[in-house]
XYZ file of C-alpha atoms in Angstrom:
561
model
C -18.520 30.533 -14.376
C -20.156 31.757 -11.181
C -17.309 30.180 -9.206
C -14.698 31.857 -11.442
C -16.364 35.237 -10.899
C -16.237 34.571 -7.161
C -12.483 33.885 -7.406
C -11.953 37.175 -9.255
C -14.090 39.123 -6.772
C -12.146 37.655 -3.842
C -8.793 38.507 -5.450
C -7.700 34.899 -5.866
C -7.526 35.324 -9.637
C -6.563 38.539 -11.440
C -8.607 40.081 -14.240
C -5.748 39.394 -16.654
C -5.602 35.728 -15.695
C -9.376 35.450 -16.060
C -9.348 37.121 -19.494
C -6.524 34.884 -20.719
C -8.257 31.696 -19.523
C -11.547 32.807 -21.103
C -9.814 33.497 -24.426
C -8.613 29.880 -24.568
C -12.191 28.624 -24.698
C -13.478 25.528 -22.900
C -13.542 25.137 -19.112
C -12.256 28.435 -17.693
C -11.727 27.061 -14.177
C -9.753 24.097 -15.532
C -7.571 26.474 -17.529
C -6.898 28.616 -14.437
C -5.999 25.569 -12.334
C -3.837 24.108 -15.117
C -1.935 27.387 -15.487
C -1.259 27.537 -11.755
C -3.292 30.711 -11.259
C -5.232 29.081 -8.412
C -5.260 25.647 -6.801
C -8.333 23.459 -7.048
C -8.536 23.352 -3.236
C -8.443 27.166 -2.963
C -11.234 27.413 -5.535
C -13.403 24.945 -3.629
C -12.738 26.693 -0.307
C -13.838 29.985 -1.866
C -16.987 28.364 -3.204
C -17.756 26.806 0.188
C -17.334 30.152 1.922
C -19.499 31.826 -0.692
C -22.462 29.483 -0.175
C -21.987 29.259 3.598
C -20.845 25.652 4.043
C -17.621 24.056 5.208
C -14.974 22.683 2.847
C -13.774 19.164 3.704
C -10.565 17.620 2.361
C -11.502 13.949 2.108
C -7.860 12.946 1.721
C -7.262 13.646 5.411
C -10.756 13.517 6.892
C -11.936 10.609 9.074
C -14.994 8.929 7.566
C -17.421 6.868 9.662
C -18.047 3.875 7.375
C -20.671 2.424 9.728
C -23.078 5.056 8.350
C -23.264 3.115 5.085
C -25.361 0.390 6.759
C -28.494 2.571 6.927
C -27.690 5.111 4.229
C -29.749 5.003 0.966
C -27.049 3.720 -1.402
C -28.894 4.668 -4.601
C -28.469 8.349 -3.694
C -24.717 7.854 -3.271
C -24.380 6.590 -6.825
C -26.938 8.881 -8.416
C -25.737 12.134 -6.840
C -22.073 11.266 -6.103
C -22.126 12.095 -2.400
C -20.944 10.260 0.723
C -21.837 10.233 4.447
C -18.928 11.415 6.584
C -20.010 11.587 10.238
C -23.000 11.770 12.586
C -23.303 14.176 15.497
C -26.321 14.837 17.764
C -28.993 13.773 15.290
C -27.303 15.418 12.308
C -25.544 13.523 9.526
C -22.689 15.259 7.698
C -22.709 14.500 3.965
C -19.884 15.339 1.527
C -21.188 16.661 -1.799
C -19.768 18.524 -4.782
C -23.040 20.491 -5.208
C -24.285 21.769 -1.824
C -26.989 23.906 -3.525
C -28.784 20.826 -4.866
C -31.206 20.452 -1.943
C -33.418 17.672 -3.321
C -31.082 14.715 -2.570
C -30.295 16.208 0.860
C -34.025 16.344 1.665
C -34.359 12.772 0.377
C -31.618 11.606 2.747
C -33.185 13.444 5.659
C -36.578 11.840 5.003
C -35.084 8.342 4.586
C -32.955 8.451 7.751
C -35.016 10.722 9.976
C -32.020 12.955 10.615
C -31.046 16.523 9.829
C -28.465 16.770 7.040
C -25.458 19.104 7.030
C -23.783 19.321 3.609
C -20.051 19.928 3.332
C -18.300 20.720 0.072
C -15.730 18.177 -1.166
C -13.942 17.491 -4.441
C -16.034 15.255 -6.686
C -13.097 13.017 -7.649
C -12.357 12.349 -3.955
C -16.011 11.442 -3.318
C -15.904 9.065 -6.304
C -12.744 7.483 -4.924
C -14.464 6.845 -1.567
C -17.404 5.224 -3.360
C -15.103 2.959 -5.360
C -12.868 2.005 -2.427
C -15.676 1.206 0.022
C -18.534 0.075 -2.194
C -16.438 -1.459 -4.966
C -16.094 -1.271 -8.714
C -19.523 -1.844 -10.201
C -21.349 -1.485 -6.904
C -24.085 0.590 -8.529
C -24.716 -2.124 -11.071
C -24.812 -4.880 -8.482
C -27.484 -3.001 -6.590
C -29.561 -2.911 -9.749
C -29.379 0.875 -9.874
C -28.870 1.162 -13.602
C -29.346 4.380 -15.480
C -28.836 4.225 -19.237
C -26.223 6.951 -19.584
C -23.958 7.632 -22.519
C -21.052 8.837 -20.404
C -19.876 5.254 -19.793
C -17.296 5.985 -22.473
C -17.175 2.350 -23.724
C -18.012 1.636 -27.353
C -17.663 -1.874 -28.782
C -16.169 -1.724 -32.283
C -17.312 -5.193 -33.387
C -20.740 -6.759 -33.676
C -22.017 -8.949 -30.823
C -23.077 -12.452 -31.826
C -25.109 -14.611 -29.428
C -26.410 -18.159 -29.624
C -29.749 -17.464 -27.937
C -28.978 -19.649 -24.894
C -30.062 -18.715 -21.370
C -26.473 -17.909 -20.350
C -26.050 -15.777 -23.457
C -29.205 -13.817 -22.674
C -28.101 -13.300 -19.059
C -24.761 -11.935 -20.284
C -26.621 -9.358 -22.379
C -28.649 -7.923 -19.495
C -28.152 -4.193 -18.961
C -26.724 -4.659 -15.475
C -24.063 -7.144 -16.649
C -23.140 -5.012 -19.664
C -22.778 -1.958 -17.419
C -20.670 -3.874 -14.888
C -18.261 -5.192 -17.544
C -18.002 -1.690 -19.013
C -17.101 -0.320 -15.579
C -14.365 -2.940 -15.157
C -12.885 -2.046 -18.555
C -13.208 1.706 -18.013
C -11.521 1.497 -14.605
C -8.693 -0.534 -16.155
C -8.041 1.983 -18.931
C -8.257 5.032 -16.660
C -5.861 3.517 -14.100
C -3.265 2.617 -16.796
C -3.756 -1.100 -16.141
C -1.788 -3.455 -18.403
C -3.598 -6.674 -17.383
C -6.942 -7.350 -15.714
C -7.170 -10.671 -13.823
C -10.692 -11.970 -13.131
C -10.081 -15.062 -11.009
C -12.541 -17.709 -9.862
C -11.522 -18.768 -6.367
C -13.135 -20.920 -3.692
C -14.636 -17.979 -1.826
C -15.779 -16.101 -4.937
C -14.521 -13.890 -7.708
C -11.399 -11.726 -7.326
C -10.459 -8.869 -9.682
C -6.837 -7.727 -9.758
C -5.311 -5.047 -11.995
C -1.624 -4.997 -12.889
C -0.516 -1.359 -12.775
C 3.128 -0.497 -13.455
C 4.016 -4.173 -13.121
C 2.400 -4.701 -9.683
C -0.938 -6.454 -9.077
C -3.523 -4.453 -7.103
C -6.671 -6.147 -5.809
C -9.794 -4.211 -6.769
C -12.475 -3.765 -4.082
C -15.726 -5.357 -5.245
C -19.023 -5.908 -3.414
C -19.593 -9.531 -2.312
C -22.810 -9.661 -4.368
C -20.671 -9.704 -7.516
C -20.227 -13.462 -7.022
C -23.811 -13.981 -8.227
C -22.773 -12.435 -11.551
C -19.553 -14.425 -12.050
C -20.838 -16.655 -14.869
C -22.552 -13.705 -16.572
C -19.410 -11.534 -16.419
C -17.194 -14.257 -17.913
C -19.837 -15.029 -20.565
C -20.232 -11.349 -21.486
C -16.464 -10.999 -22.003
C -16.320 -14.252 -23.984
C -19.129 -13.021 -26.242
C -17.298 -9.700 -26.754
C -14.124 -11.653 -27.649
C -16.089 -13.937 -30.048
C -15.327 -17.063 -27.990
C -17.518 -20.129 -27.447
C -19.442 -19.498 -24.218
C -20.585 -23.126 -24.059
C -16.982 -24.429 -23.982
C -15.824 -24.428 -20.367
C -13.317 -27.285 -20.447
C -10.615 -25.932 -22.761
C -8.539 -22.707 -22.785
C -9.608 -20.084 -25.326
C -8.016 -16.896 -26.659
C -9.716 -13.950 -28.321
C -9.620 -10.209 -28.839
C -11.977 -7.311 -28.101
C -11.814 -3.959 -29.877
C -13.348 -1.043 -28.004
C -13.247 2.741 -28.024
C -12.868 4.391 -24.628
C -13.593 8.119 -24.544
C -12.457 8.514 -28.139
C -9.353 6.280 -27.857
C -9.132 2.891 -29.564
C -8.162 0.099 -27.172
C -7.348 -3.514 -28.036
C -8.052 -6.109 -25.358
C -6.484 -9.566 -25.701
C -8.533 -12.114 -23.779
C -7.375 -15.472 -22.401
C -9.788 -17.823 -20.619
C -8.570 -20.913 -18.764
C -10.739 -23.360 -16.754
C -9.564 -23.639 -13.124
C -10.784 -25.948 -10.359
C -13.261 -23.324 -9.089
C -14.455 -22.169 -12.508
C -13.122 -20.190 -15.439
C -10.518 -17.483 -14.865
C -9.950 -14.729 -17.386
C -7.024 -12.392 -18.061
C -7.269 -9.349 -20.318
C -4.180 -7.598 -21.723
C -5.052 -3.926 -22.280
C -3.353 -2.355 -25.302
C -4.245 1.333 -25.234
C -3.272 2.548 -28.698
C -4.111 6.157 -27.928
C -1.838 6.260 -24.892
C 1.190 4.615 -26.537
C 3.998 6.790 -27.861
C 6.827 4.938 -29.613
C 9.770 7.282 -29.300
C 13.208 5.761 -28.806
C 14.657 8.849 -27.152
C 11.806 8.939 -24.621
C 12.271 5.413 -23.244
C 14.748 6.426 -20.558
C 18.063 5.368 -22.124
C 21.167 7.182 -20.939
C 22.454 9.586 -23.569
C 25.523 7.505 -24.426
C 23.401 4.324 -24.620
C 20.914 6.017 -26.957
C 23.680 7.377 -29.197
C 25.315 3.929 -29.466
C 22.023 2.106 -30.044
C 20.953 4.653 -32.658
C 24.104 3.850 -34.645
C 23.481 0.107 -34.318
C 19.921 0.219 -35.666
C 21.212 2.062 -38.735
C 23.606 -0.739 -39.721
C 23.060 -2.244 -43.193
C 22.962 -5.854 -41.941
C 23.385 -8.032 -38.864
C 21.231 -9.139 -35.931
C 20.211 -6.913 -33.017
C 18.591 -8.717 -30.090
C 16.514 -7.297 -27.248
C 16.302 -9.576 -24.207
C 14.361 -9.656 -20.971
C 11.415 -11.397 -19.301
C 7.787 -10.991 -20.349
C 6.544 -7.467 -19.686
C 9.975 -5.814 -19.695
C 9.200 -3.467 -22.592
C 10.968 -5.359 -25.394
C 8.187 -4.756 -27.928
C 8.117 -1.030 -27.143
C 11.883 -0.786 -27.698
C 11.674 -2.668 -30.990
C 8.705 -0.665 -32.301
C 10.419 2.592 -31.298
C 13.569 1.461 -33.115
C 11.637 0.665 -36.307
C 9.848 4.022 -36.241
C 13.211 5.775 -35.688
C 14.680 4.309 -38.892
C 11.468 4.178 -40.947
C 11.463 6.278 -44.111
C 10.192 5.864 -47.696
C 13.598 4.523 -48.802
C 13.511 1.622 -46.323
C 11.205 -1.395 -46.545
C 10.463 -2.867 -43.126
C 8.530 -6.119 -42.619
C 7.665 -7.665 -39.238
C 6.354 -11.085 -38.259
C 4.761 -11.083 -34.817
C 2.674 -13.200 -32.444
C 0.493 -11.254 -31.957
C 0.674 -7.898 -33.751
C 0.172 -5.658 -30.706
C 0.160 -2.237 -32.396
C -0.263 -1.331 -36.052
C 2.584 0.874 -37.268
C 2.079 3.260 -40.176
C 4.392 2.604 -43.120
C 5.538 -0.783 -41.796
C 4.360 -4.134 -43.199
C 3.249 -6.436 -40.362
C 2.454 -10.163 -40.469
C 0.407 -12.005 -37.826
C 1.723 -15.569 -37.437
C -0.759 -18.474 -37.262
C 1.049 -21.612 -36.024
C -2.134 -23.717 -36.323
C -2.107 -23.345 -40.123
C 1.672 -23.553 -40.430
C 2.453 -19.816 -40.605
C 5.220 -19.847 -37.998
C 8.021 -17.334 -37.440
C 10.395 -19.518 -39.468
C 7.968 -20.042 -42.362
C 6.933 -16.386 -42.569
C 10.580 -15.277 -42.392
C 11.439 -17.402 -45.446
C 8.595 -15.732 -47.363
C 9.486 -12.243 -46.131
C 12.898 -12.439 -47.802
C 11.178 -12.764 -51.206
C 9.567 -9.347 -50.638
C 12.867 -7.479 -50.872
C 12.978 -6.012 -47.328
C 15.774 -3.887 -45.908
C 14.850 -4.466 -42.257
C 13.089 -7.473 -40.740
C 11.634 -7.863 -37.260
C 11.029 -11.385 -35.951
C 8.832 -11.269 -32.850
C 10.849 -13.897 -30.987
C 13.557 -16.452 -31.737
C 12.045 -19.563 -30.153
C 13.677 -22.462 -31.960
C 16.576 -23.543 -34.151
C 14.705 -23.102 -37.430
C 13.781 -19.478 -36.672
C 17.315 -18.728 -35.441
C 18.892 -20.194 -38.583
C 16.527 -18.255 -40.849
C 17.284 -15.015 -38.962
C 21.021 -15.638 -39.340
C 20.576 -16.438 -43.040
C 18.652 -13.179 -43.489
C 21.435 -11.185 -41.845
C 24.115 -12.919 -43.944
C 22.272 -11.979 -47.135
C 22.327 -8.266 -46.357
C 19.350 -7.631 -44.088
C 19.175 -5.964 -40.683
C 17.246 -8.304 -38.365
C 15.633 -7.332 -35.043
C 14.352 -9.969 -32.628
C 13.874 -10.862 -28.962
C 15.118 -13.603 -26.659
C 14.226 -14.564 -23.097
C 17.512 -14.308 -21.176
C 18.442 -12.740 -17.852
C 21.155 -10.482 -19.251
C 22.740 -9.437 -22.529
C 25.658 -11.875 -22.425
C 23.287 -14.824 -21.989
C 22.015 -14.402 -25.559
C 25.126 -16.072 -27.002
C 24.710 -19.133 -24.800
C 20.945 -19.270 -25.410
C 21.351 -19.407 -29.186
C 24.063 -22.014 -28.808
C 21.690 -24.108 -26.676
C 19.167 -23.992 -29.553
C 21.754 -25.685 -31.758
C 23.050 -22.698 -33.739
C 26.740 -23.003 -34.685
C 28.813 -20.634 -32.494
C 30.677 -19.154 -35.474
C 27.349 -18.096 -37.026
C 26.223 -16.408 -33.820
C 29.585 -14.690 -33.399
C 29.653 -13.371 -36.966
C 26.069 -12.068 -37.196
C 24.979 -10.724 -33.768
C 25.975 -7.054 -33.678
C 24.523 -6.131 -30.283
C 22.264 -7.316 -27.481
C 20.130 -4.968 -25.396
C 18.922 -6.374 -22.077
C 16.250 -4.349 -20.325
C 13.829 -4.143 -17.413
C 11.122 -1.686 -16.371
C 11.302 0.090 -13.002
C 8.501 2.151 -11.543
C 8.950 5.912 -11.770
C 8.677 7.834 -8.482
C 5.655 10.113 -8.229
C 7.056 13.637 -8.438
C 4.142 14.995 -6.399
C 5.014 13.091 -3.220
C 8.531 11.620 -3.462
C 10.603 12.375 -0.366
C 14.321 13.064 -0.172
C 16.273 10.686 2.074
C 19.853 10.583 3.262
C 20.550 6.892 3.819
C 23.506 5.714 5.855
C 26.220 3.818 4.011
C 25.192 0.643 5.797
C 21.651 0.941 4.391
C 22.795 0.884 0.755
C 23.872 -2.210 -1.228
C 27.610 -2.723 -1.352
C 27.675 -2.181 -5.129
C 25.992 1.244 -4.902
C 28.305 3.958 -6.306
C 28.927 5.895 -3.079
C 31.275 8.282 -4.858
C 28.317 9.534 -6.910
C 26.079 10.441 -3.969
C 27.184 14.067 -4.261
C 25.578 14.328 -7.719
C 22.097 14.661 -6.279
C 19.655 13.563 -3.588
C 18.069 10.102 -3.315
C 14.304 9.865 -3.024
C 11.878 7.316 -1.612
C 8.231 6.575 -2.377
C 5.515 8.110 -0.167
C 2.061 8.025 -1.778
C -0.551 10.678 -2.586
C -3.807 10.998 -4.510
C -1.959 11.691 -7.759
C -0.406 8.205 -7.672
C -3.332 6.515 -5.845
C -1.226 6.274 -2.665
C 1.302 3.934 -4.300
C 4.265 6.334 -4.449
C 4.990 5.533 -8.103
C 3.393 6.646 -11.349
C 4.466 5.203 -14.695
C 7.594 3.253 -15.566
C 10.890 3.771 -17.348
C 13.473 1.385 -18.706
C 16.889 0.423 -17.410
C 19.229 -0.903 -20.067
C 22.332 -3.042 -20.563
C 23.786 -2.646 -24.054
C 26.408 -5.193 -25.102
C 28.085 -4.272 -28.389
C 29.820 -7.259 -29.992
C 33.532 -6.484 -30.285
C 36.146 -8.708 -31.931
C 37.175 -10.077 -28.523
C 33.584 -10.941 -27.620
C 33.051 -12.588 -31.024
C 36.054 -14.821 -30.333
C 34.726 -15.717 -26.876
C 31.318 -16.590 -28.348
C 33.018 -18.648 -31.050
C 34.987 -20.545 -28.392
C 31.774 -21.277 -26.417
C 32.976 -19.472 -23.281
C 30.479 -19.118 -20.420
C 27.977 -16.296 -20.080
C 29.774 -15.063 -16.960
C 33.134 -14.814 -18.737
C 31.573 -12.933 -21.650
C 29.827 -10.579 -19.223
C 33.058 -9.889 -17.308
C 34.837 -9.072 -20.559
C 32.018 -6.759 -21.662
C 32.072 -4.916 -18.312
C 35.845 -4.559 -18.573
C 35.243 -3.036 -22.013
C 32.907 -0.408 -20.561
C 29.463 -2.010 -20.607
C 27.038 -0.675 -17.983
C 24.948 -3.435 -16.420
C 21.240 -3.247 -15.629
C 22.200 -2.598 -12.016
C 24.558 0.230 -13.008
C 21.863 1.903 -15.088
C 19.392 1.414 -12.224
C 21.681 3.270 -9.801
C 22.035 6.040 -12.370
C 18.225 6.394 -12.441
C 18.180 6.481 -8.604
C 20.736 9.308 -8.551
C 18.637 11.188 -11.111
C 15.651 11.018 -8.740
C 13.627 8.939 -11.220
C 13.244 5.798 -9.097
C 14.126 4.403 -5.675
C 16.824 2.094 -4.329
C 14.126 -0.409 -3.304
C 12.738 -0.532 -6.843
C 16.142 -1.239 -8.406
C 16.768 -3.995 -5.848
C 13.362 -5.516 -6.638
C 13.910 -5.567 -10.386
C 17.605 -6.437 -10.675
C 17.903 -9.420 -8.344
C 20.771 -11.577 -9.484
C 22.315 -8.837 -11.619
C 24.889 -7.706 -9.088
C 28.532 -7.815 -9.980
C 30.972 -9.496 -7.627
């Protein structure tokens, strides 16, 4: 509040803006910054001037990392500050609270140097600590403070076997370190966390927007490798003594009020166990068909298809291409009290209100095919089969559609036209495929350009692929990725879908019946007006949503001749 009053006194914020922000309740400064009344940097500069220190933008400042060798690290973690430079017996320290003199005196006494504080944004200081001292560095140093702001709450009971390894995994330092790994994953929108045992130690990599990013960790973390893996196995209710066979489990946690499901897979490798966690952030997921990034005409056509009384609608693409999100969004779009929807999935990733969901268990015989036969006795209108993997499941799905049900499912094919051939390869009669499949949606996910730093470019014709629609360049500028603090210097933030919707016409049904090749079916569909994945990708480029490089990366092999 003192800082806000300073902003008003200096004329950076008007009385009216201050009164409005105060009336909203909560953090007044945050409200002013969010409303655009003042930038965070301007507020910090005013504060620095008020207390008589310099303001330092750590995004552009040069930091002397050699100072970390002699600097008391426990103060860095405890007070969230960072040494920046050293000049003539004085060490410059970035802090978010320059009026807290005690830690500054502590640094001066420990290093025998005068200390000059400079004001910096706390989030930028925290980023320096993470990047140069690593995730969990405080824990590794044994500098544990039992604080409640970790934000991680385990929603299931921990069960241990009393062994030495089990006890080690329950130590406060290991618990805190694992919590930090999970918290960092959720806050950075990570979809998968890879904890890999390699010859030279443990490596942690987070998959963000489809790309793996190696996480900086202190080398001392290697001493905790067994304890980290054991702690996660205990949380997932796995057997910590079994290190020879793969195991799968699930962890349920609450992170800062949001429920998060974590699917855990452990596989023994030659240098020890490696673990992958799939992060399913229920609180962050929004299943809205219109918000997935479909072109307006594609959405309108697909919306009509998912309202059909019977038939099969397939969504195709590789793992991690957003098929489940599209299917869930489609079910929610058509869900109402008059429609009974039943799904059979492996696994059930998100629980949908008003929809009956079945978790398959192949080990006890509850497969897709078996559950689908039982589902039909429950009088459904719409059925979702997680994936058509074999002939039995395919035949049951076709039988369901022939008896008046609308069936959704997924296939692993490179494009929409390949679905006909794929089902034929499973052994399904072509006439059954041709008569029941109403549409196939192929999709991929491309990274969305960060709107805070994207840069307009005017590429030469020679720099663009030969299938790029040059005639459409006048519709708008093309952008490229740059990188800023908002996107963690990647240039992209979030993802959106690109889609290829093949609607089965009479001509295409005949081609599928006659077992014509995927390429011939695709050519006919394009001639009939189908937009390919590549076409939709270029449309997203011209809208400024993604870059040419990203479309080329995702749609290899999808070019038309």
